[in-house]
CSV table of C-alpha atoms in Angstrom, one decimal:
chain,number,residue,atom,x,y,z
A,6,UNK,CA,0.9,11.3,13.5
A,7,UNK,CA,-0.4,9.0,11.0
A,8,UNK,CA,2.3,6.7,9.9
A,9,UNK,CA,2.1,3.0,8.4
A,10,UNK,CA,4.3,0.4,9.7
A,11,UNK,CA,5.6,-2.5,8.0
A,12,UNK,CA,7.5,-5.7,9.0
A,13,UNK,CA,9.6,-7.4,8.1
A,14,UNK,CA,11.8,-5.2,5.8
A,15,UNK,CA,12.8,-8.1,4.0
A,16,UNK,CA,12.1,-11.6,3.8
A,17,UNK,CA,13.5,-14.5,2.0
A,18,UNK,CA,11.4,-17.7,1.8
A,19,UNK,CA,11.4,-21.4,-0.4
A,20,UNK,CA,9.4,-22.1,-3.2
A,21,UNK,CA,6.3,-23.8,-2.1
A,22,UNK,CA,6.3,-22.4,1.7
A,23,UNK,CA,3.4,-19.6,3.1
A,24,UNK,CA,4.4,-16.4,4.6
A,25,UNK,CA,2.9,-13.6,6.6
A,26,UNK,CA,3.7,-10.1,6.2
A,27,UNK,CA,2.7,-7.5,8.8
A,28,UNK,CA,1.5,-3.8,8.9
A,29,UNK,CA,0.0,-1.8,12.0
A,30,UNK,CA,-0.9,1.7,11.2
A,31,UNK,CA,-1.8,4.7,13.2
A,32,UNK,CA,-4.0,6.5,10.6
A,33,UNK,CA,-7.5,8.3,11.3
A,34,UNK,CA,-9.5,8.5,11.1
A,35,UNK,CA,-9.7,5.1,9.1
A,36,UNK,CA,-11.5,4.3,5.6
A,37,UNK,CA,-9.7,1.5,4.0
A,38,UNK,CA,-6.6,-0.4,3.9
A,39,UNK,CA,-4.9,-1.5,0.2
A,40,UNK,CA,-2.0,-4.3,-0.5
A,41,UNK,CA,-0.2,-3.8,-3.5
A,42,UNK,CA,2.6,-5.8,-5.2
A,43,UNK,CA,5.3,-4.0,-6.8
A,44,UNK,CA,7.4,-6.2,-9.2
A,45,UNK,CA,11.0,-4.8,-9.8
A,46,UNK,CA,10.9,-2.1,-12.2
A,47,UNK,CA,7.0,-1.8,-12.0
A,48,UNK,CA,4.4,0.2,-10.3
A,49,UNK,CA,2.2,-1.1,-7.5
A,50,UNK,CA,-0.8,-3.6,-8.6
A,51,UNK,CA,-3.7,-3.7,-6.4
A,52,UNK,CA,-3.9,-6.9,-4.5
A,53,UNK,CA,-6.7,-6.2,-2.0
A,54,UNK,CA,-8.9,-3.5,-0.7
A,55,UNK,CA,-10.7,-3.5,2.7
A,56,UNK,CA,-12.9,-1.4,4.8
A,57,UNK,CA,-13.6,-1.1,8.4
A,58,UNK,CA,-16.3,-3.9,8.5
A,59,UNK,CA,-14.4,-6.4,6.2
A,60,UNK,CA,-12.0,-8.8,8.5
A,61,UNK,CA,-10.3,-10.8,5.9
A,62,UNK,CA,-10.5,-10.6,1.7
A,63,UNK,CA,-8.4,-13.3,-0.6
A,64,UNK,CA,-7.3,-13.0,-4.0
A,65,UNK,CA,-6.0,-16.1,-5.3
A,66,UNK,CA,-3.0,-17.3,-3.0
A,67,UNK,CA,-3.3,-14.1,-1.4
A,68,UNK,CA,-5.2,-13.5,1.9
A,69,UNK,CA,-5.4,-10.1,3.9
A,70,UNK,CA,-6.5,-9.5,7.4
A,71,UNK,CA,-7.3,-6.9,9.1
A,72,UNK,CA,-8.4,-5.7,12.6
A,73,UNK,CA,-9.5,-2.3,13.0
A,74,UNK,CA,-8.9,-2.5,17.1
A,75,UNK,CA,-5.6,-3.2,16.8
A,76,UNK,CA,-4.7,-1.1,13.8
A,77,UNK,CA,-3.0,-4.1,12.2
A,78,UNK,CA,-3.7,-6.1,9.1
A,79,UNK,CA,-1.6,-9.1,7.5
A,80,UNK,CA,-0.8,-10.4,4.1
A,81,UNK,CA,-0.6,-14.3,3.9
A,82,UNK,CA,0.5,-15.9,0.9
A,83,UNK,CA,0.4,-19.2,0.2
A,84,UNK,CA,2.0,-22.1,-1.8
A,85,UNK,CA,4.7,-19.0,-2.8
A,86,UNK,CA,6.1,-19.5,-6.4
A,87,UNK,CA,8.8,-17.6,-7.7
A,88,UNK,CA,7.0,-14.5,-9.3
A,89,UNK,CA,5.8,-13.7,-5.7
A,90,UNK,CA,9.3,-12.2,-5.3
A,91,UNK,CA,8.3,-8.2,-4.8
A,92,UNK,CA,8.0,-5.6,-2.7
A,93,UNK,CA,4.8,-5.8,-0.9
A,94,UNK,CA,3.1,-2.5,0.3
A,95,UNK,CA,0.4,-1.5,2.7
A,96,UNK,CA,-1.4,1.8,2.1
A,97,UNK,CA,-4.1,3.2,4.6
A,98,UNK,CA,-6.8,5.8,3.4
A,99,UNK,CA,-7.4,8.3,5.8
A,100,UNK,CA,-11.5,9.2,5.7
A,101,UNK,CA,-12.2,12.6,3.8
A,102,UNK,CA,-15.8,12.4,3.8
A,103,UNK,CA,-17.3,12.1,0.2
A,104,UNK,CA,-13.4,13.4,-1.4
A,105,UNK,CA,-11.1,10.8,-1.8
A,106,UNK,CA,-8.7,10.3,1.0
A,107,UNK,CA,-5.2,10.5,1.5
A,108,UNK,CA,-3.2,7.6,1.1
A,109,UNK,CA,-0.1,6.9,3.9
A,110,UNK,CA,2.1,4.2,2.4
A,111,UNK,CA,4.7,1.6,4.4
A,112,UNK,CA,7.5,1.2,3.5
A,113,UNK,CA,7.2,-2.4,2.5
A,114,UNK,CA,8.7,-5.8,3.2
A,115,UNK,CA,10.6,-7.1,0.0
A,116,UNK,CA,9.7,-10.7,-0.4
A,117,UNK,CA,12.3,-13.1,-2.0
A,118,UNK,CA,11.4,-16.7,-2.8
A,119,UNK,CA,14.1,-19.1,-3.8
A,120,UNK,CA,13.9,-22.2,-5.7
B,21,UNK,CA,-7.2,-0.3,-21.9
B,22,UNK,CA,-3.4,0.1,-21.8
B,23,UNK,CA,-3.0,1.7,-18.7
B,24,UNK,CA,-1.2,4.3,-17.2
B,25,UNK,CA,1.5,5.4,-19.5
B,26,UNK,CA,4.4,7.2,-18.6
B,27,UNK,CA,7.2,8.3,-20.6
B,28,UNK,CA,10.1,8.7,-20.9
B,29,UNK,CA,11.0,5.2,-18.8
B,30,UNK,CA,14.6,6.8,-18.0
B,31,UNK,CA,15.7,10.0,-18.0
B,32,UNK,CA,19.6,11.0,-17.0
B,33,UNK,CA,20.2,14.7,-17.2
B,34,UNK,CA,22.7,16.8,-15.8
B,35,UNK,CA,22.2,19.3,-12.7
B,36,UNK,CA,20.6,22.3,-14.0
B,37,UNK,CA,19.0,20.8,-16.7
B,38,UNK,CA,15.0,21.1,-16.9
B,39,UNK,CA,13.6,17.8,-16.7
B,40,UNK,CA,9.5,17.2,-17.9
B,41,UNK,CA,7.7,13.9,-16.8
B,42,UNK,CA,4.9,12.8,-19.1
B,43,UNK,CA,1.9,11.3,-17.8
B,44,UNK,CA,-1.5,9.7,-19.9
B,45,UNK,CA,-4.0,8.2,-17.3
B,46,UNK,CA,-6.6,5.4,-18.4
B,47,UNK,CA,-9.9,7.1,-19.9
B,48,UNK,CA,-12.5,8.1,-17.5
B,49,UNK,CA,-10.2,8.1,-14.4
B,50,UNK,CA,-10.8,11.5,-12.9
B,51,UNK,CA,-8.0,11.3,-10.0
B,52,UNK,CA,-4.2,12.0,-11.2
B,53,UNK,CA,-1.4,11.8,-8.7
B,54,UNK,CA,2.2,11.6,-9.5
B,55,UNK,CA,4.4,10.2,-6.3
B,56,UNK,CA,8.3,9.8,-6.7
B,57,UNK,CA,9.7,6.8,-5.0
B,58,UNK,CA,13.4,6.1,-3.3
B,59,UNK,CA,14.7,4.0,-1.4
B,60,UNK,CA,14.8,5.8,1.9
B,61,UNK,CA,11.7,7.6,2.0
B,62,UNK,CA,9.4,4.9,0.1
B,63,UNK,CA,6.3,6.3,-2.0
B,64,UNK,CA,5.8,10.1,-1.4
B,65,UNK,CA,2.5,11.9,-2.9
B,66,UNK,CA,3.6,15.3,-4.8
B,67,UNK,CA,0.6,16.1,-5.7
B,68,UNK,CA,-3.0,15.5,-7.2
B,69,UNK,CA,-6.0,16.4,-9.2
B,70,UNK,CA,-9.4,16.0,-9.7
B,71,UNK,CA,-11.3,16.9,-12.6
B,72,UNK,CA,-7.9,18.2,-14.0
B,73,UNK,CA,-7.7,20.5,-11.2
B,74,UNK,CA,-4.7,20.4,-8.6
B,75,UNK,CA,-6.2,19.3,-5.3
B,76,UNK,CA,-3.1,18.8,-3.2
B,77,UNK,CA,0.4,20.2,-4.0
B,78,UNK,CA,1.7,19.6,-0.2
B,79,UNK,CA,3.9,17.2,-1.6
B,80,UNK,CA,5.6,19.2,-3.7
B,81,UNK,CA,9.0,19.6,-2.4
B,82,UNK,CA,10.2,22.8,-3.9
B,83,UNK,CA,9.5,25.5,-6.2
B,84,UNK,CA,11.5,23.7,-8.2
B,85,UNK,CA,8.5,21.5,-9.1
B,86,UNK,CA,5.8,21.9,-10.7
B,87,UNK,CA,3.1,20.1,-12.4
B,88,UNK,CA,0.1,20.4,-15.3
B,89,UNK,CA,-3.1,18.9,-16.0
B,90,UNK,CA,-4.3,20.3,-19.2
B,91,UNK,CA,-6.9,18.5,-20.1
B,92,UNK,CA,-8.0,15.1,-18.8
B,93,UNK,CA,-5.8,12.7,-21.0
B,94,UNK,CA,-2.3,14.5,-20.4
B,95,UNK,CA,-0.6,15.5,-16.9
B,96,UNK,CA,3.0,16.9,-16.8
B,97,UNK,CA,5.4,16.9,-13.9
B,98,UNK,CA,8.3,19.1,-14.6
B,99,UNK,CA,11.7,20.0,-12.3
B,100,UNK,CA,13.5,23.0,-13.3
B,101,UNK,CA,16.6,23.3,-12.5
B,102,UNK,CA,17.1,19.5,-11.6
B,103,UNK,CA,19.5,18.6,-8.7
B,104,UNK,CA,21.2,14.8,-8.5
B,105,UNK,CA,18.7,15.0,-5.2
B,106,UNK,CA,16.0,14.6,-7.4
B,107,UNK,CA,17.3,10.9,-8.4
B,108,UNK,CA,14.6,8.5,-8.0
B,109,UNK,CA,11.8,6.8,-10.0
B,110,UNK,CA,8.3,8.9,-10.7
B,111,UNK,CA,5.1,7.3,-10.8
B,112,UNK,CA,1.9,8.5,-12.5
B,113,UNK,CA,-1.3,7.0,-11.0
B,114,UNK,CA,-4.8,7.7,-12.1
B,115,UNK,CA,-8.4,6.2,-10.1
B,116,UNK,CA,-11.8,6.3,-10.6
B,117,UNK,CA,-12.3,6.6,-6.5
B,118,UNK,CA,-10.1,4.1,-4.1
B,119,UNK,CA,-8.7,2.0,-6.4
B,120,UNK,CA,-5.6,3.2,-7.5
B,121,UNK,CA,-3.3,2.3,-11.1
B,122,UNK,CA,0.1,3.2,-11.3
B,123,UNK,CA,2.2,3.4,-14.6
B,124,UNK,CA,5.2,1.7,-15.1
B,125,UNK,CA,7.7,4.8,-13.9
B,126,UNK,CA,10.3,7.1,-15.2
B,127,UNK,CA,13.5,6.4,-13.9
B,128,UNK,CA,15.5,10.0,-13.0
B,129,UNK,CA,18.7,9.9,-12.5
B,130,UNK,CA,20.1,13.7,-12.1
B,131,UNK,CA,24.2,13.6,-12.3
């Protein structure tokens, strides 16, 4: 069954201080793996996007893993400031050929940073 | 470009009422997928289209749903009768290919 696994549900962290957010995933046959922040009240914004041969990607204070063995990636953000507070979600595309895949979201972890 | 729009932002109807989502995707995007969102079950797919066709409607939970594409600028997601199970937030999304936008959501509350 293809299912995307996220930990921890929440998370509640100082201003200034990193964090690591997990996801493993079961989906296949594999063709990319997306973070997105969703602000409260907000849709999802693309964070990062990686494929099978890309190990790690930044964006800013934002750095995503990933390691196709072990099905698992990780989101690590740095220096947090206070608009990091969000859900963050992991999405897997399953491989369709040349069609667009389909998407299997986690749940996500709901980041809160305090001052 | 200003996005994914959705509208309206909050909808609260009563059951039974008909309820229609409106969705305009950003210009050239040729992938629409509306997804409703709760707190239990996360981000569901409902459905999709490409080329303003419906791709996959698996999602779709009832016959009570349904959902339009009439030309490549305008995308409709309508429930008919609503039920207060239908409470959640819908989003629009439109993409090129991987890279997916989401609008900003229509709030549903069904009492």
């Amino acid at each position: 069954k293809n299912q995307v696994e996220q930990s921890p549900q929440s998370l509640i962290i100082l201003e200034g201080k990193n964090c690591t957010l997990q996801c493993n995933y079961t989906v296949s046959p594999f063709s990319n793996l997306r973070w997105y922040k969703q602000d409260t009240g907000r849709g999802p914004v693309s964070l990062t996007i990686m494929t099978f041969s890309e190990n790690t990607k930044s964006n800013g204070r934002y750095t995503a893993t990933l390691d196709a063995d072990t099905k698992q990636s990780s989101l690590h953000i740095t220096a947090s400031q206070l608009s990091d507070s969000a859900s963050y979600i992991c999405v897997v595309s399953a491989n369709r050929g040349s069609t667009l895949g389909r998407l299997y979201f986690g749940r996500g972890t709901q980041l809160t940073v305090w001052p | 470009d200003a996005g994914v729009i959705q509208s309206p932002r909050h909808e609260v109807t009563e059951m039974g009422q008909e309820v229609t989502l409106r969705c305009k995707p950003i210009s050239g995007h040729d992938y629409l997928f509306w997804y409703r969102q709760t707190m239990m079950r996360g981000l569901e797919l409902l459905i999709y289209f490409n080329n303003n066709v419906p791709i996959d409607d698996s999602g779709m939970p009832e016959d009570r749903f349904s959902a339009k594409m009439p030309n490549a600028s305008f995308s409709t997601l309508k429930i008919q009768p609503s039920e207060p199970r239908d409470s959640a937030v819908y989003f629009c999304a439109s993409s090129t290919r991987e890279k997916l936008f989401f609008g900003s959501g229509t709030q549903l509350s069904v009492l």
